mmCIF file of C-alpha atoms and ligand atoms in Angstrom:
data_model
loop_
_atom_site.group_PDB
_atom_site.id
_atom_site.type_symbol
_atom_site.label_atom_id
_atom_site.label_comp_id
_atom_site.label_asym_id
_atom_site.label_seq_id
_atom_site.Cartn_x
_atom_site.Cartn_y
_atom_site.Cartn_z
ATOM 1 C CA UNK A 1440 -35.213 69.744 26.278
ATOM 2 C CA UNK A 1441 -37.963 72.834 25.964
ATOM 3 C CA UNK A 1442 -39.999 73.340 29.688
ATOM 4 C CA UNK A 1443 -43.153 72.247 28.634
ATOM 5 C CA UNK A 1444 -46.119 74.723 28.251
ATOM 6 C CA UNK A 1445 -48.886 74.360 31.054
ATOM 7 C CA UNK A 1446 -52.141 74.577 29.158
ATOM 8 C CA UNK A 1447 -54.969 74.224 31.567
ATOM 9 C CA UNK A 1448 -58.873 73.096 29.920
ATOM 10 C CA UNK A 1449 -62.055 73.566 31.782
ATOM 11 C CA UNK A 1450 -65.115 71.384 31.182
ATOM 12 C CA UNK A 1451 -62.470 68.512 29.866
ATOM 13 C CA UNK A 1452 -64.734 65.928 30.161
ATOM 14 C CA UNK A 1453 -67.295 67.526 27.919
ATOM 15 C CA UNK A 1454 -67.710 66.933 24.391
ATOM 16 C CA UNK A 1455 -65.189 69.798 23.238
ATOM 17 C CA UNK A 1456 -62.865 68.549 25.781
ATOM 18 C CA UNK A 1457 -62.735 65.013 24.375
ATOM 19 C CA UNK A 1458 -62.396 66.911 20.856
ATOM 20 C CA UNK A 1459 -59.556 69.004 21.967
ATOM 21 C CA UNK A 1460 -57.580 67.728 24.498
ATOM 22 C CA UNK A 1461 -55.700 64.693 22.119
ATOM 23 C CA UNK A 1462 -54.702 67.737 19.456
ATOM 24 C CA UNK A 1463 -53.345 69.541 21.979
ATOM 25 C CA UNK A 1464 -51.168 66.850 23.370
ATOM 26 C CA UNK A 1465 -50.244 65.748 19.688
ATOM 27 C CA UNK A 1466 -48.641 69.414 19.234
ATOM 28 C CA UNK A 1467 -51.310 70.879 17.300
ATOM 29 C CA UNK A 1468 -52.249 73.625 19.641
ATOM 30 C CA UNK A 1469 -48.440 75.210 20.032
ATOM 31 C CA UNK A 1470 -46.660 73.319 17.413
ATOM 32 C CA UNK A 1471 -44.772 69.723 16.740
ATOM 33 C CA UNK A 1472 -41.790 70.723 19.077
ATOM 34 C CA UNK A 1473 -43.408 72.214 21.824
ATOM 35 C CA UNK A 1474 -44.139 70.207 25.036
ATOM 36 C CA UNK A 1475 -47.387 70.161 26.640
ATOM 37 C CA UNK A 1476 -48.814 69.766 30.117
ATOM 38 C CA UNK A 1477 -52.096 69.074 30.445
ATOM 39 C CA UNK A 1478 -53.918 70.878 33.613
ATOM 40 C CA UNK A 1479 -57.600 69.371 33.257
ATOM 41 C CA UNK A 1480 -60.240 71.618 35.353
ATOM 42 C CA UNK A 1481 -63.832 69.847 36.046
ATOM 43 C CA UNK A 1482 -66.826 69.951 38.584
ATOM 44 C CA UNK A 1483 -66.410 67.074 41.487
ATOM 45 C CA UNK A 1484 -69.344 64.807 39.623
ATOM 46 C CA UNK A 1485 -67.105 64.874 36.397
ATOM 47 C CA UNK A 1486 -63.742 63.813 37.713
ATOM 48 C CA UNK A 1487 -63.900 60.642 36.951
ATOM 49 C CA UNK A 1488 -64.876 60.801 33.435
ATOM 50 C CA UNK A 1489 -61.984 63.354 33.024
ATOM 51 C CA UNK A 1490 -59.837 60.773 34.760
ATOM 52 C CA UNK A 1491 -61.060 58.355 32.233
ATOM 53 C CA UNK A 1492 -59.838 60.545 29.471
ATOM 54 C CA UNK A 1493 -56.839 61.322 30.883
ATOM 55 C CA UNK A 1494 -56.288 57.226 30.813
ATOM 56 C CA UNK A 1495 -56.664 57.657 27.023
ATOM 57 C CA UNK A 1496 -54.449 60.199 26.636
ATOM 58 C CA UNK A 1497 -51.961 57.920 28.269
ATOM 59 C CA UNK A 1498 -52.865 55.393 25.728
ATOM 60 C CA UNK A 1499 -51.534 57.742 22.800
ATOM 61 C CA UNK A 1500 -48.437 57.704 24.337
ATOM 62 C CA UNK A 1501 -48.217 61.142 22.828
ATOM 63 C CA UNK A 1502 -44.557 62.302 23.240
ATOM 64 C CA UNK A 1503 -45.082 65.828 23.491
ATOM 65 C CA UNK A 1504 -47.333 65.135 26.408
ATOM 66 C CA UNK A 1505 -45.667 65.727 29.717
ATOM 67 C CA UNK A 1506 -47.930 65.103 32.281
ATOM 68 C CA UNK A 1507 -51.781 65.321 32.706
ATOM 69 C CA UNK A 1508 -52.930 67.006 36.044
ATOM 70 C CA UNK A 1509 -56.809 66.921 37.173
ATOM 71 C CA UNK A 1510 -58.753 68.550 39.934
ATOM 72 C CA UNK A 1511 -62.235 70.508 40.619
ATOM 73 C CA UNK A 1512 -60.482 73.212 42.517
ATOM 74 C CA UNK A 1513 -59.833 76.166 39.985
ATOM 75 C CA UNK A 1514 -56.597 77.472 42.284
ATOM 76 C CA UNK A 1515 -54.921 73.795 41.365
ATOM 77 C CA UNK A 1516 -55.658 74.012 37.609
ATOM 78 C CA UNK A 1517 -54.581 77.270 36.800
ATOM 79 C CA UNK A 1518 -51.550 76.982 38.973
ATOM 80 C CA UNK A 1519 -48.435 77.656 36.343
ATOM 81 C CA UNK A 1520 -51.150 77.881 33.406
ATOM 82 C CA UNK A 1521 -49.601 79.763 30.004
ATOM 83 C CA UNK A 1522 -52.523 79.210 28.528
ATOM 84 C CA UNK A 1523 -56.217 78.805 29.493
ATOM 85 C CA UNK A 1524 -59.271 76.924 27.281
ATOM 86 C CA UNK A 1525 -62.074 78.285 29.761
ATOM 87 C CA UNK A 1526 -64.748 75.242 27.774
ATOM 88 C CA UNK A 1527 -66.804 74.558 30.595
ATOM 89 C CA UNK A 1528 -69.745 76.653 31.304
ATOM 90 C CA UNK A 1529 -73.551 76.819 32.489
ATOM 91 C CA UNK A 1530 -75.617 76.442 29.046
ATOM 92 C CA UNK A 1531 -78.873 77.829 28.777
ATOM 93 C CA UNK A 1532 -81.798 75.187 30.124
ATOM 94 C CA UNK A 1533 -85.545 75.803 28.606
ATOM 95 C CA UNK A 1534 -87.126 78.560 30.761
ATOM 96 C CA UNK A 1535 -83.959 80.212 31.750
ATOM 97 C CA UNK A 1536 -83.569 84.248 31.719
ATOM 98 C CA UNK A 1537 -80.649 85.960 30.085
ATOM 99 C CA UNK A 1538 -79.940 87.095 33.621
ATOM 100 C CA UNK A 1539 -80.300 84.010 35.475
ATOM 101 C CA UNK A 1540 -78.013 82.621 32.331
ATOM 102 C CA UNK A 1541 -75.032 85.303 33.119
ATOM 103 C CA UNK A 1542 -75.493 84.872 36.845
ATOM 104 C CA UNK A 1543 -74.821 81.013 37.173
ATOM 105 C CA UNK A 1544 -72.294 81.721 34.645
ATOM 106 C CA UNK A 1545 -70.348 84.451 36.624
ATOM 107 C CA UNK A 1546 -70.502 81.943 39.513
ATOM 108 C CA UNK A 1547 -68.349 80.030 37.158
ATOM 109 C CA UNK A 1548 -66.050 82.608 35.834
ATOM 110 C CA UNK A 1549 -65.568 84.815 38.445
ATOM 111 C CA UNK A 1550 -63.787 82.324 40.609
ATOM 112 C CA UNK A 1551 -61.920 80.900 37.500
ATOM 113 C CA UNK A 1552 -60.495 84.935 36.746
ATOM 114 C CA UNK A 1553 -59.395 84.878 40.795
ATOM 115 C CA UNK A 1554 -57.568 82.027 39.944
ATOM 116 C CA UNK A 1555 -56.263 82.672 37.150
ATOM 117 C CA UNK A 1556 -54.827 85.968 38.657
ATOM 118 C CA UNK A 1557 -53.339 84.297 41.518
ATOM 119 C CA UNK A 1558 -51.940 81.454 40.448
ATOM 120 C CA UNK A 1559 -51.372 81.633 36.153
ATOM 121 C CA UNK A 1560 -48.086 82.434 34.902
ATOM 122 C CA UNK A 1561 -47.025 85.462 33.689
ATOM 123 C CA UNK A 1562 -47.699 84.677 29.817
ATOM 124 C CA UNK A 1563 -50.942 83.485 30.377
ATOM 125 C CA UNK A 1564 -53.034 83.416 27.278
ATOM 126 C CA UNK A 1565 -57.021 82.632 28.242
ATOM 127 C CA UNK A 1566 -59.404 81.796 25.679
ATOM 128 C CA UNK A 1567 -62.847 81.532 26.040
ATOM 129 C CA UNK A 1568 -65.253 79.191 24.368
ATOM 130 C CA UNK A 1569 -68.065 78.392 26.727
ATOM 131 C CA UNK A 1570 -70.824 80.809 26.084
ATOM 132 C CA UNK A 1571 -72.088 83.431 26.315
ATOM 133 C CA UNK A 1572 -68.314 83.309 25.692
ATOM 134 C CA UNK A 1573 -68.013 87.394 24.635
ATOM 135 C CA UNK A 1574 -69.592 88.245 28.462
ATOM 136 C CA UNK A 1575 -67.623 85.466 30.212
ATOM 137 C CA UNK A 1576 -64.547 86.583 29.029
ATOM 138 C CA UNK A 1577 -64.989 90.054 30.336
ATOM 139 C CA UNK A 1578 -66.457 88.030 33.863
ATOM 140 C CA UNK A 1579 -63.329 86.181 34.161
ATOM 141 C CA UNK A 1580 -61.063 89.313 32.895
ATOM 142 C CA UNK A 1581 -63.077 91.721 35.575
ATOM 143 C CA UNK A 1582 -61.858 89.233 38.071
ATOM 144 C CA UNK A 1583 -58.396 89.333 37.523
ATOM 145 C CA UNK A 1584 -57.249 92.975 37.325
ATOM 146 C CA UNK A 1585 -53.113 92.168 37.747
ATOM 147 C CA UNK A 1586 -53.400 89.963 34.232
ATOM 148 C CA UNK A 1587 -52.917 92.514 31.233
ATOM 149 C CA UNK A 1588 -56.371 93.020 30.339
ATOM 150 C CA UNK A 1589 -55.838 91.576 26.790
ATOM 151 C CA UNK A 1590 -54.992 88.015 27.266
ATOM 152 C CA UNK A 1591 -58.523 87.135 27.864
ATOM 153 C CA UNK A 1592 -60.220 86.720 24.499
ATOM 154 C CA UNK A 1593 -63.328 84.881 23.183
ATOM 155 C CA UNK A 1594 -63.907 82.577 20.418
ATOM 156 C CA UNK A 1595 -65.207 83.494 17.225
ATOM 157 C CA UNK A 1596 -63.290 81.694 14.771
ATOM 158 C CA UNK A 1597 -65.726 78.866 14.317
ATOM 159 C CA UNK A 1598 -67.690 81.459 12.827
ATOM 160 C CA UNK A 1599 -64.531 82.645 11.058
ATOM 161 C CA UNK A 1600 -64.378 79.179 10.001
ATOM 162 C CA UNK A 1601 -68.049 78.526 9.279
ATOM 163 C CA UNK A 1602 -68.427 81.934 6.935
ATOM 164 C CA UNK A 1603 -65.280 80.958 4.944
ATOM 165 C CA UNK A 1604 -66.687 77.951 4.109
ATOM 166 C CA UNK A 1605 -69.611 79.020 3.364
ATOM 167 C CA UNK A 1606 -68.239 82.090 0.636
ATOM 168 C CA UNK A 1607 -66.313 78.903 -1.031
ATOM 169 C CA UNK A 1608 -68.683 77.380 -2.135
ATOM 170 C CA UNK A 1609 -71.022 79.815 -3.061
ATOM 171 C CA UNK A 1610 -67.954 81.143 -5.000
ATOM 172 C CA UNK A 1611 -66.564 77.585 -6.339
ATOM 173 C CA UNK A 1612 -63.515 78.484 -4.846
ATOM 174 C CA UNK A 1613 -61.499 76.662 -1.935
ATOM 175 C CA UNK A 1614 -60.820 78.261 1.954
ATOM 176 C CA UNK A 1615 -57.256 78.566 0.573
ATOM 177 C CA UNK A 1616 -58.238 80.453 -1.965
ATOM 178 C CA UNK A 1617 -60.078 83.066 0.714
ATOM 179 C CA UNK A 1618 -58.262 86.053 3.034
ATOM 180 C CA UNK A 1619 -59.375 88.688 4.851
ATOM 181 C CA UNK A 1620 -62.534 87.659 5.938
ATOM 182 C CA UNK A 1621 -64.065 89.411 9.286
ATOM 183 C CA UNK A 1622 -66.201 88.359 11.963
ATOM 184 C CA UNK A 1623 -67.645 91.260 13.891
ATOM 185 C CA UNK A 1624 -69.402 91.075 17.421
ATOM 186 C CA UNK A 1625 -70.916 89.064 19.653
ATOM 187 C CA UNK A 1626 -70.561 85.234 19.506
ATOM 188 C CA UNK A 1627 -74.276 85.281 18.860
ATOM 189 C CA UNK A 1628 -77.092 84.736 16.299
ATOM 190 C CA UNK A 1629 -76.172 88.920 16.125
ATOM 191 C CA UNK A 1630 -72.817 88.182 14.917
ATOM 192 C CA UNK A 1631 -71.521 90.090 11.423
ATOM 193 C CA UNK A 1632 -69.695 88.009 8.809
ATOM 194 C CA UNK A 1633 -67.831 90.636 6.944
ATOM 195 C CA UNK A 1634 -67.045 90.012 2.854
ATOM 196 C CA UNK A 1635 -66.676 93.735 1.737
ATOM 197 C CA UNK A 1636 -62.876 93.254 2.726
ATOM 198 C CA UNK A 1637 -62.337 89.791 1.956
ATOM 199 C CA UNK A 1638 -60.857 88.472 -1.057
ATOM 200 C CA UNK A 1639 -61.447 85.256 -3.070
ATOM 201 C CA UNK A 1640 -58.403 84.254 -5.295
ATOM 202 C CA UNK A 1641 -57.170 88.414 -5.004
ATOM 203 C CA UNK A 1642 -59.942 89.606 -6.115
ATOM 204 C CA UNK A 1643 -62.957 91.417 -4.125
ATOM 205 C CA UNK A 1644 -65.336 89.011 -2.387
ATOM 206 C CA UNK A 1645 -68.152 90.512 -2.347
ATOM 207 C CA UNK A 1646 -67.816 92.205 -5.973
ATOM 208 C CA UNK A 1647 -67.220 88.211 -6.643
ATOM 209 C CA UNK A 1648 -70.284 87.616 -4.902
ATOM 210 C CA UNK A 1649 -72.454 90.293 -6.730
ATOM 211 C CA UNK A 1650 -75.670 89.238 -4.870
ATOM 212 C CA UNK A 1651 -76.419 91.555 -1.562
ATOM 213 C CA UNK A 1652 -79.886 89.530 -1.416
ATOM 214 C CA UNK A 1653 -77.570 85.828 -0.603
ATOM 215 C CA UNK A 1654 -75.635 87.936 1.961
ATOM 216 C CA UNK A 1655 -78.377 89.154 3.914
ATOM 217 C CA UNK A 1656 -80.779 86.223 3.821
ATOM 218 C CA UNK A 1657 -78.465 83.274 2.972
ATOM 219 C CA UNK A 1658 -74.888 84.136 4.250
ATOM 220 C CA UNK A 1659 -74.901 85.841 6.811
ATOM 221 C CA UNK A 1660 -77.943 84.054 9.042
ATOM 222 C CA UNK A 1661 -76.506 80.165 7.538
ATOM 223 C CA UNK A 1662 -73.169 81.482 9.357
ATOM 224 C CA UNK A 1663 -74.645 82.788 12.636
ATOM 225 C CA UNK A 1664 -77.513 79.908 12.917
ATOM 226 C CA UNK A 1665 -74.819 77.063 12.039
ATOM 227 C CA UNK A 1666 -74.672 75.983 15.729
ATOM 228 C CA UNK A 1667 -78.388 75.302 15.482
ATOM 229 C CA UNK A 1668 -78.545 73.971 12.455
ATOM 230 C CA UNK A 1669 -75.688 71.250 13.419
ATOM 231 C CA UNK A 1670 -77.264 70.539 16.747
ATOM 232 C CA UNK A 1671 -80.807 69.439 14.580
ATOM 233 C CA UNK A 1672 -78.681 67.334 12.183
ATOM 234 C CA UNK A 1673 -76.195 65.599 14.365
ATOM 235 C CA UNK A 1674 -78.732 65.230 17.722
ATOM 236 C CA UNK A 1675 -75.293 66.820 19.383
ATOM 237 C CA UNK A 1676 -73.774 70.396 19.796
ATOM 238 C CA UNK A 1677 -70.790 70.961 17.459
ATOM 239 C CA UNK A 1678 -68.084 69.876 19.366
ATOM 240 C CA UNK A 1679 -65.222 68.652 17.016
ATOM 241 C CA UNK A 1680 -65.217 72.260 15.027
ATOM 242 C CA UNK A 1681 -65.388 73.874 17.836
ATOM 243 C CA UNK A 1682 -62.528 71.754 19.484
ATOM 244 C CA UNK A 1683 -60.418 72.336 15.983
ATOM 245 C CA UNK A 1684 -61.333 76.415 16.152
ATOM 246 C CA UNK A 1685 -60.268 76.460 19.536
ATOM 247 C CA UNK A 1686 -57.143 75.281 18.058
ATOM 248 C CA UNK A 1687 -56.878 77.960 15.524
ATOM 249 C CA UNK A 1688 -57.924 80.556 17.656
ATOM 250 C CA UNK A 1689 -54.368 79.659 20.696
ATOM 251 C CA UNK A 1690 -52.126 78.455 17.087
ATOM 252 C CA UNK A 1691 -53.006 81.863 15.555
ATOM 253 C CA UNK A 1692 -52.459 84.002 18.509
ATOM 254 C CA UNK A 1693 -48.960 82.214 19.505
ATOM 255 C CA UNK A 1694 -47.242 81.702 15.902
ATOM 256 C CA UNK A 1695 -48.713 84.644 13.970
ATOM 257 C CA UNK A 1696 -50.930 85.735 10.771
ATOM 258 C CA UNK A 1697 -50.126 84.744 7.228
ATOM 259 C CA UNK A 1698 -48.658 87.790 5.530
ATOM 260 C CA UNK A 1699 -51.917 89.440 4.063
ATOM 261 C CA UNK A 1700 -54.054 88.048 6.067
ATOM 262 C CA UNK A 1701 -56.129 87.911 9.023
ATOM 263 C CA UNK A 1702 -58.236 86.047 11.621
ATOM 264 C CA UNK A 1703 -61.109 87.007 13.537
ATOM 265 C CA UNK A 1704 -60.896 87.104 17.452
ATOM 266 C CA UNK A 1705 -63.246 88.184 20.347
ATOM 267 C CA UNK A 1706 -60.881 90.898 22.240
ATOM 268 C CA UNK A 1707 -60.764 93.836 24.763
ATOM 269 C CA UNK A 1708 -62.187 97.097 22.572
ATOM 270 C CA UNK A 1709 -59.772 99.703 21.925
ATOM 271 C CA UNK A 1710 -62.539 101.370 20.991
ATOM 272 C CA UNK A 1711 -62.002 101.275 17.519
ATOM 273 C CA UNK A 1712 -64.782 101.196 14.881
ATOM 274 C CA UNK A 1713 -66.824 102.654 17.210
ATOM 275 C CA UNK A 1714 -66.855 99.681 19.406
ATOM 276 C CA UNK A 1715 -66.919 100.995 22.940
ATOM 277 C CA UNK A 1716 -63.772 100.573 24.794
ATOM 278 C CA UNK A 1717 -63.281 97.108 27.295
ATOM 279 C CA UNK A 1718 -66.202 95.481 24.993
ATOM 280 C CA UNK A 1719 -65.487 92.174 24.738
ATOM 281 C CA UNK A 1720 -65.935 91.957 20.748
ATOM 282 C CA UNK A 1721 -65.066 90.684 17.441
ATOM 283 C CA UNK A 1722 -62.364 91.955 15.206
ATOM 284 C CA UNK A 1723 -60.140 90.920 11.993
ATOM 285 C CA UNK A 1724 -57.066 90.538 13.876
ATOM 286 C CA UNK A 1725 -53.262 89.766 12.574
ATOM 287 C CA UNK A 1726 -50.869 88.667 14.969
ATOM 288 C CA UNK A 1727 -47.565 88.488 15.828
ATOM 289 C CA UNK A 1728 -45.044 87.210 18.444
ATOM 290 C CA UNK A 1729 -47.799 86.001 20.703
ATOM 291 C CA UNK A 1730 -49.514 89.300 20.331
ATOM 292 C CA UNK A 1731 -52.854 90.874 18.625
ATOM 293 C CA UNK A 1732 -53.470 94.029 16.864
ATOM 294 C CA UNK A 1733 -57.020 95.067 15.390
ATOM 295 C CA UNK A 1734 -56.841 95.670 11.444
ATOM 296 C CA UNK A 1735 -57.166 100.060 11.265
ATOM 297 C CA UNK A 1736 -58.443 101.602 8.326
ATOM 298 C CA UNK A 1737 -60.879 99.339 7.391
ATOM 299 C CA UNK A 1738 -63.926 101.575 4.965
ATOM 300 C CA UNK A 1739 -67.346 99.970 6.865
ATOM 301 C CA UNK A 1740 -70.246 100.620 4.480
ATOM 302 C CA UNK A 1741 -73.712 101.643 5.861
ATOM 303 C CA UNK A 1742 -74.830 98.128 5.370
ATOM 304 C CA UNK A 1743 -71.907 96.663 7.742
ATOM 305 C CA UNK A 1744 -72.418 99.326 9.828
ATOM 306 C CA UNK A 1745 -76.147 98.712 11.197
ATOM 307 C CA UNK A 1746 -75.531 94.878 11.836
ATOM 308 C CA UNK A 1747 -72.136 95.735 13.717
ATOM 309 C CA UNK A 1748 -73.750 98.349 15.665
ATOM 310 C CA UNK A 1749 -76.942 96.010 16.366
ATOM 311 C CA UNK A 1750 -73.804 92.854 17.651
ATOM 312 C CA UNK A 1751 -72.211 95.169 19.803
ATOM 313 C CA UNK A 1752 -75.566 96.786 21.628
ATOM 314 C CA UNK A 1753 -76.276 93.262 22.077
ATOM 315 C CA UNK A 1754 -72.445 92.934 23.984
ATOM 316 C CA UNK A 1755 -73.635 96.367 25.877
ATOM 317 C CA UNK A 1756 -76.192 95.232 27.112
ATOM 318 C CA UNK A 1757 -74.988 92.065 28.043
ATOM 319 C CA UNK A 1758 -71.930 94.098 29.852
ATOM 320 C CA UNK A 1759 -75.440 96.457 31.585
ATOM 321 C CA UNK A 1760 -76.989 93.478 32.836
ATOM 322 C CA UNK A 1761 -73.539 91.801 34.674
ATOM 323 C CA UNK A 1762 -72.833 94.817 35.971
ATOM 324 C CA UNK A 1763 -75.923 95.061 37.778
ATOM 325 C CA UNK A 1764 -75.383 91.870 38.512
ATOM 326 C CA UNK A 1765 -71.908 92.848 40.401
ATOM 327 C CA UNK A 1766 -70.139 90.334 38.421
ATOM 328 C CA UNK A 1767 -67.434 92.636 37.104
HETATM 329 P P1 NAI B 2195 -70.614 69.775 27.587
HETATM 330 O O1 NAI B 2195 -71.831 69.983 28.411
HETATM 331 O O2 NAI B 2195 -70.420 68.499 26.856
HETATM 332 O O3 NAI B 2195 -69.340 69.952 28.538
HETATM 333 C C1 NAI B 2195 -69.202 70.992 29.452
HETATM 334 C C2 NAI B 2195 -68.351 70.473 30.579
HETATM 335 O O4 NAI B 2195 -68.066 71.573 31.446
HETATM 336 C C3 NAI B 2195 -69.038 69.407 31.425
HETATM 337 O O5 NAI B 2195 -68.194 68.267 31.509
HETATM 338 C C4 NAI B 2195 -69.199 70.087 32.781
HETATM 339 O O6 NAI B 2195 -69.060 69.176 33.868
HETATM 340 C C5 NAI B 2195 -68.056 71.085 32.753
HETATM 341 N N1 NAI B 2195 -68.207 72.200 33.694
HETATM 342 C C6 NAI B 2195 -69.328 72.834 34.078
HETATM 343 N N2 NAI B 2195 -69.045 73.753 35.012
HETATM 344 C C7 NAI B 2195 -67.720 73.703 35.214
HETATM 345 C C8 NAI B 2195 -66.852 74.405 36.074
HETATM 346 N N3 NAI B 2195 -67.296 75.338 36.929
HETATM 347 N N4 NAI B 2195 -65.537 74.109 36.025
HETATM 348 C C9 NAI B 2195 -65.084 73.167 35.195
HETATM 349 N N5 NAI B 2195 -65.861 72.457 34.372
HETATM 350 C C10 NAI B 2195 -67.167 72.719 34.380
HETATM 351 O O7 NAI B 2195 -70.528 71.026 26.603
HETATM 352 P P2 NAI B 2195 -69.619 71.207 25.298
HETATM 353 O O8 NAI B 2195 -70.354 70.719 24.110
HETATM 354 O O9 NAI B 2195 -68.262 70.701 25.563
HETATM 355 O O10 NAI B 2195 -69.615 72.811 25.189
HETATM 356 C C11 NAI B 2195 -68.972 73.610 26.163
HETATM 357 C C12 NAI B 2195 -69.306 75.069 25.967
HETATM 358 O O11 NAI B 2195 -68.820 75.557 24.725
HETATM 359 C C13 NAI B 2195 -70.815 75.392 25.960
HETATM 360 O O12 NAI B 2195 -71.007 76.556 26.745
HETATM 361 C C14 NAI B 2195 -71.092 75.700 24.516
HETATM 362 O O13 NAI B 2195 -72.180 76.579 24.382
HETATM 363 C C15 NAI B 2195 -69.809 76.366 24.114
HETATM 364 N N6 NAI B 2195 -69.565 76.447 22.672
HETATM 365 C C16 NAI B 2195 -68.982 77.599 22.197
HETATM 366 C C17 NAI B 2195 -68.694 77.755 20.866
HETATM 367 C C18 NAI B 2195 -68.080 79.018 20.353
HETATM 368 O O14 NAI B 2195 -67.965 79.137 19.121
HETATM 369 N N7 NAI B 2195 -67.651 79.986 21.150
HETATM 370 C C19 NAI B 2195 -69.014 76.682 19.909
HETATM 371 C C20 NAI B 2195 -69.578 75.497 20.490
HETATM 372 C C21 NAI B 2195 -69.836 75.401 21.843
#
């Protein structure tokens, strides 16, 4: 029998931890043979509501599940991790500053990255998905400078997710009918869903499209105000497709690209496309054997050019103002 795989979840009692926590443990996060054990990370006031999931994840009798572990002290949770679903995090309460926003957030993932660095395994993979998730990421990353700096990564593919979607339908085609599609950025309302190098069905997506007036006033602010837009409708942040892209985002990165085809991830800047090195950003990503490469040689016209460049001042100055802050 395989070890199982220590995957460790902040915020688990949360809404995308009661999302995400039964796919993991029904193999959906690694894959159908691949043991799990579940390291659940909350603040003391939550434990017992984690504990009460964890009695429903007993309840699946799951038999990939190996064992669910829960504490509020980050050096327990991350002890052994392989991979890391950093969920919990400070959200933004009516009157709050971007800087007091980033500071109680860095008094989250500062601690989590010392953690992580002394206690993860080796292999550790660490996504990020509570936001600002593209600035926590490099918080937690700062923190743990003996982890290779590019296994800590931020979610974008619900906006992956979202813009395909979106280009089906406005396309009458299906998501499996869609590759190459690119988010650039920040996970923000600056974000950049990218169609000039997508294809729908092989052919061109946004020669398909024909219509630059949908992309800039229909397309591309639908994709980056979705979160918004679900939170009027449902009375509730989206938690379930976040939970599932979550899921997309570890499955991707682990067992590798589609031939012809990539995925969008928030990772350490190489500095390519002009994105300033160590930027925690967007790219269109392929992967292979548990590792990332950023898509080269990518043409970016002048009009995918202004909104990348306007996403990733947004990340610099987001990077300006924790700095100050001393978090990294
Ligand atoms: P939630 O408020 O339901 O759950 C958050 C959980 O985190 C709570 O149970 C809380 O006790 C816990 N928590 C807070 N501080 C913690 C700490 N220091 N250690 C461990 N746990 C801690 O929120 P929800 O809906 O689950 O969302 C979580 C985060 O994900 C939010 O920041 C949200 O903005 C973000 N998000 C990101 C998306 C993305 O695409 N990157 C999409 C949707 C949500």
């Amino acid at each position: 029998t395989r070890t199982p795989v220590n995957v460790t979840v902040t915020g688990a009692a949360g809404q995308i931890g009661y999302a995400l926590l039964f796919r993991i443990a029904s193999g959906q996060l690694l894959g159908a043979d691949v043991p799990v054990r579940l390291r659940l990370l909350e603040i003391t006031p939550a434990l017992k509501a984690a504990e009460g999931t964890a009695m429903e994840l007993d309840d699946c009798a799951f038999p990939l599940l190996q064992g669910i572990d829960i504490s509020d002290d980050p050096n327990v949770a991350f002890d052994g991790a392989n991979v890391a679903l950093l969920v919990g995090a400070r959200p933004r309460t009516k009157g709050m500053e971007r800087g007091d926003l980033l500071e109680a957030n860095g008094g989250i993932f500062k601690p989590q990255g010392q953690a992580i660095n002394g206690h993860a395994a080796d292999d550790i993979k660490v996504l990020v998905v509570g936001n600002p998730a593209n600035t926590n990421a490099l918080i937690a990353q700062a923190a743990a400078p003996d982890v290779p700096a590019e296994r800590f990564t931020a979610m974008t593919r619900l906006d992956h997710n979202r813009a395909l979607t979106q280009l089906a339908k406005k396309t009458g085609s299906t998501v499996a009918d869609i590759k190459r599609l690119t988010i650039w950025g920040n996970h923000s309302a600056t974000q950049y869903p990218d169609i000039f190098h997508a294809t729908v069905a092989g052919k061109n997506a946004a020669e398909v499209v024909n219509d630059e007036k949908w992309l800039a006033d229909d397309f591309i602010p639908t994709v980056a105000k979705r979160g918004a837009a679900i939170i009027e409708a449902r009375g509730a942040s989206s938690a379930a497709s976040a939970a599932n892209a979550a899921i997309d985002h570890v499955h991707t990165w682990v067992n590798g690209t589609a031939d012809g085809d990539w995925v969008s991830m928030g990772i350490p800047s190489d500095g390519s496309y002009g994105v300033p090195e160590g930027l925690i950003s967007s790219f269109p990503v392929t992967t292979k054997d548990g590792k990332y490469e950023i898509v080269q040689g990518l043409d970016i016209n002048e009009f995918s050019r202004a909104r990348i460049d306007a996403s990733v001042k947004e990340l610099e100055e987001e990077r300006e103002a924790v700095r100050s802050l001393g978090l990294i």
